[in-house]
Tab-separated table of C-alpha atoms in Angstrom:
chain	number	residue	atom	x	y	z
A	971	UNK	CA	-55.742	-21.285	-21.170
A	972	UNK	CA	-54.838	-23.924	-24.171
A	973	UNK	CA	-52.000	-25.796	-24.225
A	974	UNK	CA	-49.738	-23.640	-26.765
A	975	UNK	CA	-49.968	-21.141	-23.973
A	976	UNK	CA	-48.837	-23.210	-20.878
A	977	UNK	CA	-45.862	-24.526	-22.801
A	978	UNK	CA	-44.866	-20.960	-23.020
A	979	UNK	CA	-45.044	-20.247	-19.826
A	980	UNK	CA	-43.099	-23.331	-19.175
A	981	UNK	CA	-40.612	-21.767	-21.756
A	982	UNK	CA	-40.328	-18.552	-20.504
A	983	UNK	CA	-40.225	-19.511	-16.405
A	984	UNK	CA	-36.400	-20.927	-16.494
A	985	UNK	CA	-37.647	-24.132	-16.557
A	986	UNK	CA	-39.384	-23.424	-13.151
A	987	UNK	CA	-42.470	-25.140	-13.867
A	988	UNK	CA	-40.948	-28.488	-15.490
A	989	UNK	CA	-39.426	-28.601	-12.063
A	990	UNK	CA	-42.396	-28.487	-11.041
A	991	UNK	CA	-44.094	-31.209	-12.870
A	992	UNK	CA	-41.360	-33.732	-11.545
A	993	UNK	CA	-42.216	-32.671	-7.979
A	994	UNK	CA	-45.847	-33.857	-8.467
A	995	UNK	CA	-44.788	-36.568	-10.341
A	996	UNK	CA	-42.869	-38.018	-7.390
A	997	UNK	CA	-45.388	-36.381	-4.552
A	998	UNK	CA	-47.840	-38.887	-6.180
A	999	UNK	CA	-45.730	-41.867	-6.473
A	1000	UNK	CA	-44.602	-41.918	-3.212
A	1001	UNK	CA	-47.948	-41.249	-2.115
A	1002	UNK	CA	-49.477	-43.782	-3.812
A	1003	UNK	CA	-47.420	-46.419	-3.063
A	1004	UNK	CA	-47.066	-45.313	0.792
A	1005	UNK	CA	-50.555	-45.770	0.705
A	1006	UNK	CA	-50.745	-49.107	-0.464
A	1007	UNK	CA	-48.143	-50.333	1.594
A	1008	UNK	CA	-49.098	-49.050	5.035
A	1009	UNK	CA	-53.158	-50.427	4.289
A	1010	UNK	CA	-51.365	-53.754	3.882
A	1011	UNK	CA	-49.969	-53.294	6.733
A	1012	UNK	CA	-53.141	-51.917	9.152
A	1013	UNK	CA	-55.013	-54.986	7.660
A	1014	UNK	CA	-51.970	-57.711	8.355
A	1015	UNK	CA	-52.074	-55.750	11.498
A	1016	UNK	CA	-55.754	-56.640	12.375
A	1017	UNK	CA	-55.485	-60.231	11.104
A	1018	UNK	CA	-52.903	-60.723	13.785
A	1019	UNK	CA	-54.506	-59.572	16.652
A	1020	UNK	CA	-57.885	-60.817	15.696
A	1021	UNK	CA	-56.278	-64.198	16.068
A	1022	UNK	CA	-54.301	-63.335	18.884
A	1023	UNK	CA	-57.224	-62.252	20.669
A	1024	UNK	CA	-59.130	-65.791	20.837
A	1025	UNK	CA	-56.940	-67.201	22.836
A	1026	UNK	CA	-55.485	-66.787	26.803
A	1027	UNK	CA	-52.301	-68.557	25.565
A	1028	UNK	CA	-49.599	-68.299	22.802
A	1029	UNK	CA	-48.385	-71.375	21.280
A	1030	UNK	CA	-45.350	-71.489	19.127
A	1031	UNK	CA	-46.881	-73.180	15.715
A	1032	UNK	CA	-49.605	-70.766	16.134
A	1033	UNK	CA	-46.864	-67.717	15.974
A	1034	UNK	CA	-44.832	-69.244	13.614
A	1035	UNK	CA	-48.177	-69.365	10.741
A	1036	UNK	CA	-48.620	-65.849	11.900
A	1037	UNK	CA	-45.261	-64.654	11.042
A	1038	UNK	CA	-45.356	-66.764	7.909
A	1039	UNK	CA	-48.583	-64.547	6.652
A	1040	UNK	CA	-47.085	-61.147	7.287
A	1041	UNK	CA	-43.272	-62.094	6.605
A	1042	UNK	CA	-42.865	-59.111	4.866
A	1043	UNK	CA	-44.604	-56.977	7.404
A	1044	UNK	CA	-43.366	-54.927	10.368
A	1045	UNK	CA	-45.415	-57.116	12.809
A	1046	UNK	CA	-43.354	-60.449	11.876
A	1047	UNK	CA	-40.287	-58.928	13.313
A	1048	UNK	CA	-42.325	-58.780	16.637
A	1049	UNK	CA	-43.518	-62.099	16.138
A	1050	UNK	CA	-39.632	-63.580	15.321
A	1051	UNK	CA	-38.721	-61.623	18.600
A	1052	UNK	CA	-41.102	-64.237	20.417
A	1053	UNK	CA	-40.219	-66.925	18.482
A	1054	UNK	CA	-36.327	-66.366	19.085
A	1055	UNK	CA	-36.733	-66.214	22.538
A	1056	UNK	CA	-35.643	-68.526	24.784
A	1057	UNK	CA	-38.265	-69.258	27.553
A	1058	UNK	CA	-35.662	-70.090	30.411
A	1059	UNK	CA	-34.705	-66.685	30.353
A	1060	UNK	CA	-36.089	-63.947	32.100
A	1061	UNK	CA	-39.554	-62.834	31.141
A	1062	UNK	CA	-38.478	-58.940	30.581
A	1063	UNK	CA	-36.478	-59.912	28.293
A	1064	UNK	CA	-38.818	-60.851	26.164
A	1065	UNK	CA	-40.241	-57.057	26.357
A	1066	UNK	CA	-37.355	-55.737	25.324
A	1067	UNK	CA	-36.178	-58.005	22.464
A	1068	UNK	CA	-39.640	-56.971	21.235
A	1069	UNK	CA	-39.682	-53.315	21.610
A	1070	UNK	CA	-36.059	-53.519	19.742
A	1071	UNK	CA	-37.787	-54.932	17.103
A	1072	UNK	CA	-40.490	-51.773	16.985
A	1073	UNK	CA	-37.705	-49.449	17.017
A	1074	UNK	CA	-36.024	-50.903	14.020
A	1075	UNK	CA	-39.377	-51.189	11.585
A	1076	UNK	CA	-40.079	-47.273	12.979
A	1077	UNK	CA	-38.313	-46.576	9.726
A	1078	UNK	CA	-39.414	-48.510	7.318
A	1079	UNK	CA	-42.666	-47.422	7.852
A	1080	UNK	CA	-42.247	-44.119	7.729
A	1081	UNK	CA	-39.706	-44.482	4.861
A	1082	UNK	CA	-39.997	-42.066	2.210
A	1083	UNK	CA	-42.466	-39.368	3.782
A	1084	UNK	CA	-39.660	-36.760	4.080
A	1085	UNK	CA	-39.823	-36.306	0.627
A	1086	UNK	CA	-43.357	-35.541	0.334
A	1087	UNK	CA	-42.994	-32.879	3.161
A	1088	UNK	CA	-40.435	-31.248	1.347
A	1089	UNK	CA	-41.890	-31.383	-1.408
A	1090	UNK	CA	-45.114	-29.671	0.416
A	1091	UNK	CA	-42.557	-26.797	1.685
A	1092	UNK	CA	-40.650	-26.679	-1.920
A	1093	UNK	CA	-43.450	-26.401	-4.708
A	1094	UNK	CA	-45.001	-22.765	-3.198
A	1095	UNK	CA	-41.073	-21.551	-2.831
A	1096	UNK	CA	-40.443	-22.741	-6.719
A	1097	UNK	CA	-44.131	-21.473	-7.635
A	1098	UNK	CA	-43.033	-17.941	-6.747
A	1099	UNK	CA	-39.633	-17.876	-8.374
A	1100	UNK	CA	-41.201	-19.138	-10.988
A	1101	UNK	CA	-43.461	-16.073	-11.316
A	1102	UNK	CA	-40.551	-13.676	-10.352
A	1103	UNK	CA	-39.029	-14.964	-13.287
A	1104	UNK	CA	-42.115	-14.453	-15.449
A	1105	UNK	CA	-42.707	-10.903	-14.261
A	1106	UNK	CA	-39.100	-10.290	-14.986
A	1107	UNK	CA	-39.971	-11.281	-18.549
A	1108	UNK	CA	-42.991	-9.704	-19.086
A	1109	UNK	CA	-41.587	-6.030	-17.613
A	1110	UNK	CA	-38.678	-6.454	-20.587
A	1111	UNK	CA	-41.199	-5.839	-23.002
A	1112	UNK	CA	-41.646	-2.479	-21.605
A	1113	UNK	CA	-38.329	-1.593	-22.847
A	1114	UNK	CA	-39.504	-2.402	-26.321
A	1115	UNK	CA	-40.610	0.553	-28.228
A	1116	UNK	CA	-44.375	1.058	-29.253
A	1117	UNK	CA	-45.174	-2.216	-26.721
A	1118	UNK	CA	-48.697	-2.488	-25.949
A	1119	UNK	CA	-49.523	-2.070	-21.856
A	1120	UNK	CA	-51.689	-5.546	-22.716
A	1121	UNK	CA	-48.739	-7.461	-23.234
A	1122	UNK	CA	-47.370	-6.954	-19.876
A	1123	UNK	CA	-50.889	-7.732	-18.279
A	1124	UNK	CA	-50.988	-10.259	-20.245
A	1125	UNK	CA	-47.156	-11.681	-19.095
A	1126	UNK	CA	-48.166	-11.049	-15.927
A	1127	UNK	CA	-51.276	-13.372	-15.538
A	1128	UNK	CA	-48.936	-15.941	-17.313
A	1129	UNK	CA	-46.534	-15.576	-14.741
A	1130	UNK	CA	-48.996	-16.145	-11.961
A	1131	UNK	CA	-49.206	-19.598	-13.331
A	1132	UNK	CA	-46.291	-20.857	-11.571
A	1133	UNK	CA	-47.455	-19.923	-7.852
A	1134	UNK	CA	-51.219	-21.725	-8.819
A	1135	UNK	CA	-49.168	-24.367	-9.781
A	1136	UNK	CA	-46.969	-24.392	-6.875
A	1137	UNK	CA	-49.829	-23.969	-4.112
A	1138	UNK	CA	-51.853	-26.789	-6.484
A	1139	UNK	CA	-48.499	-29.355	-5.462
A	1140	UNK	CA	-48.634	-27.909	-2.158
A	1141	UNK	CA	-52.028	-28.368	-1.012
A	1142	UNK	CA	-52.642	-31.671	-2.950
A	1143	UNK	CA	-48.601	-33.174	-1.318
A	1144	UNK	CA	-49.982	-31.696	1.772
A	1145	UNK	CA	-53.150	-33.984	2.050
A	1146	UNK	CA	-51.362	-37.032	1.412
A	1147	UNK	CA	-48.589	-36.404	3.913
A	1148	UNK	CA	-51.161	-36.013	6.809
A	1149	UNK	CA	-53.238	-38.789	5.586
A	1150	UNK	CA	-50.181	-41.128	5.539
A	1151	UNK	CA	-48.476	-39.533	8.972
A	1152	UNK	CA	-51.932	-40.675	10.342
A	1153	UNK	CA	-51.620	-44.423	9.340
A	1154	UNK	CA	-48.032	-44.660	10.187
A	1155	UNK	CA	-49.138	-43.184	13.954
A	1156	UNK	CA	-51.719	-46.034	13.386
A	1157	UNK	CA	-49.534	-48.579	12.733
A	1158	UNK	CA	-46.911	-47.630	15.709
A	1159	UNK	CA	-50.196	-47.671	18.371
A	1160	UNK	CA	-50.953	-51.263	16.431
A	1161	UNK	CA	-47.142	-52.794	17.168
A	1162	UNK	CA	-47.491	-51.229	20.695
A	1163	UNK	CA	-50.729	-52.986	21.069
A	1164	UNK	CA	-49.370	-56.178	19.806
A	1165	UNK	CA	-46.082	-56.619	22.128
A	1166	UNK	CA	-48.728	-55.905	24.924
A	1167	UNK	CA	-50.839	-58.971	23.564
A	1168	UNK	CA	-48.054	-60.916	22.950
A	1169	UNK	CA	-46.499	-60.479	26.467
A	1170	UNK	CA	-49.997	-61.132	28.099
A	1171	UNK	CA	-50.123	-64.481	26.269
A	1172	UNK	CA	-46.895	-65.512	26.832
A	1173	UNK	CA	-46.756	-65.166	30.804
A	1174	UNK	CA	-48.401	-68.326	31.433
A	1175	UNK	CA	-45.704	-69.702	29.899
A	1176	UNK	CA	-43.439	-68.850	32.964
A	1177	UNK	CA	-46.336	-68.604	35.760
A	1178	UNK	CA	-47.329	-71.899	35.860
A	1179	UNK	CA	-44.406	-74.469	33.726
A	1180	UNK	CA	-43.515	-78.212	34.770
A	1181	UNK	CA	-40.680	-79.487	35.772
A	1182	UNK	CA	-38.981	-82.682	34.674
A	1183	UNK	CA	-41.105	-84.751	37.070
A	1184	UNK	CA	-44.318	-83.215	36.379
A	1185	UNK	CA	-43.999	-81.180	38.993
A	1186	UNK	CA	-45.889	-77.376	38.383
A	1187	UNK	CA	-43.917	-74.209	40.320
A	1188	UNK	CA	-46.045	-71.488	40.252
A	1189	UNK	CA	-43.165	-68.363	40.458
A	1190	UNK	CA	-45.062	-65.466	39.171
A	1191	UNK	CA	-42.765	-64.133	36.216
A	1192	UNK	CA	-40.236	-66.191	36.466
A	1193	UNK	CA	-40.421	-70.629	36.324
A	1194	UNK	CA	-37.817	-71.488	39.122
A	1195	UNK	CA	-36.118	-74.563	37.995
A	1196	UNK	CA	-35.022	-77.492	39.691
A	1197	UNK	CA	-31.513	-76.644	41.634
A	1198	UNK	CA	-32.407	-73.565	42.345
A	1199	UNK	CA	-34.618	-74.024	45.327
């Protein structure tokens, strides 16, 4: 099938099948740069806990370089949760300043991805409409006197272009989406994993903290402060 004859059926589909070619054009946009933006963040992702696991105890300068490196990043609205956080208050707060911070980049990650399912459960529904269309054509020329049978077979396997084409959008959108649904399930686990680490390295901060004499209370979660015993 040459050219000349795809930009018939193009013609003769109702403009079906340039549709068509606008929905793959954005199903592989989006999916491109989904992908590049969600392996910057899995890598940002590793960098941080890498670091985060060498050490028993979270310092501020050290959070602050982290959050400078992935400022554009999910995981540096985690890190500015800790930052922000005043350590005289109570230690679940910190938890939940945090996990607001997850909720809100939930999102952004998965921004965009609703398109490319709908685009998975549009291109087969606008593939065979497409074709309906075509058939529709190619039975008129039965009503043509002396028409050869061949040029309704022929219409025909024209027509059948449209659902190839939309099953082609379909199955190609459709390995993207799950591809990228999988990273952004990756990249929730890795925030998850990270307010854990971050809460395990910042409890020592309120277990064992001196007071203005030099004094050392060790409270459990909570540094009791002078006046209050």
């Amino acid at each position: 099938m040459n050219l000349d004859t795809i930009q018939h059926v193009a013609d003769t589909s109702g403009g079906i099948l340039y549709l068509m070619a606008i929905l793959l054009l954005v199903a592989l946009t989006i999916a491109l740069e989904r992908a590049w933006y969600l392996r910057r963040v899995l890598v940002a992702g590793n960098r941080v806990m890498a670091q985060l696991d060498s050490v028993t105890r979270a310092e501020m300068p050290m959070l602050r370089e982290l959050s400078k490196h992935c400022s554009e990043l999910p995981h540096a609205r985690v890190l500015d949760a800790v930052l922000k956080h005043d350590l005289n208050h109570h230690f679940d707060r910190l938890s939940d300043k945090m996990e607001e911070g997850i909720m809100r980049e939930a999102p952004r990650v998965d921004r965009y991805l609703w398109i490319l399912d709908t685009i998975v459960t549009l291109a087969p529904l606008l593939g065979l409409l497409g074709t309906i269309i075509g058939m529709f054509n190619a039975f008129q020329v039965l009503s043509d006197p002396g028409s050869a049978p061949i040029k309704v077979t022929g219409g025909v396997a024209e027509a059948l272009l449209a659902t190839a084409s939309g099953l082609f959008i379909a199955i190609l959108g459709l390995m993207f989406f799950n591809g990228l649904n999988n990273r952004v399930r990756v990249i929730m686990h890795q925030l998850e994993t990270l307010k854990v680490m971050l809460l395990n390295r910042m409890y020592p901060h309120y277990h064992a903290q001196p007071d203005n004499h030099g004094r050392v209370h060790e409270t459990g979660p909570r540094a009791v402060r002078i006046g209050e015993v």
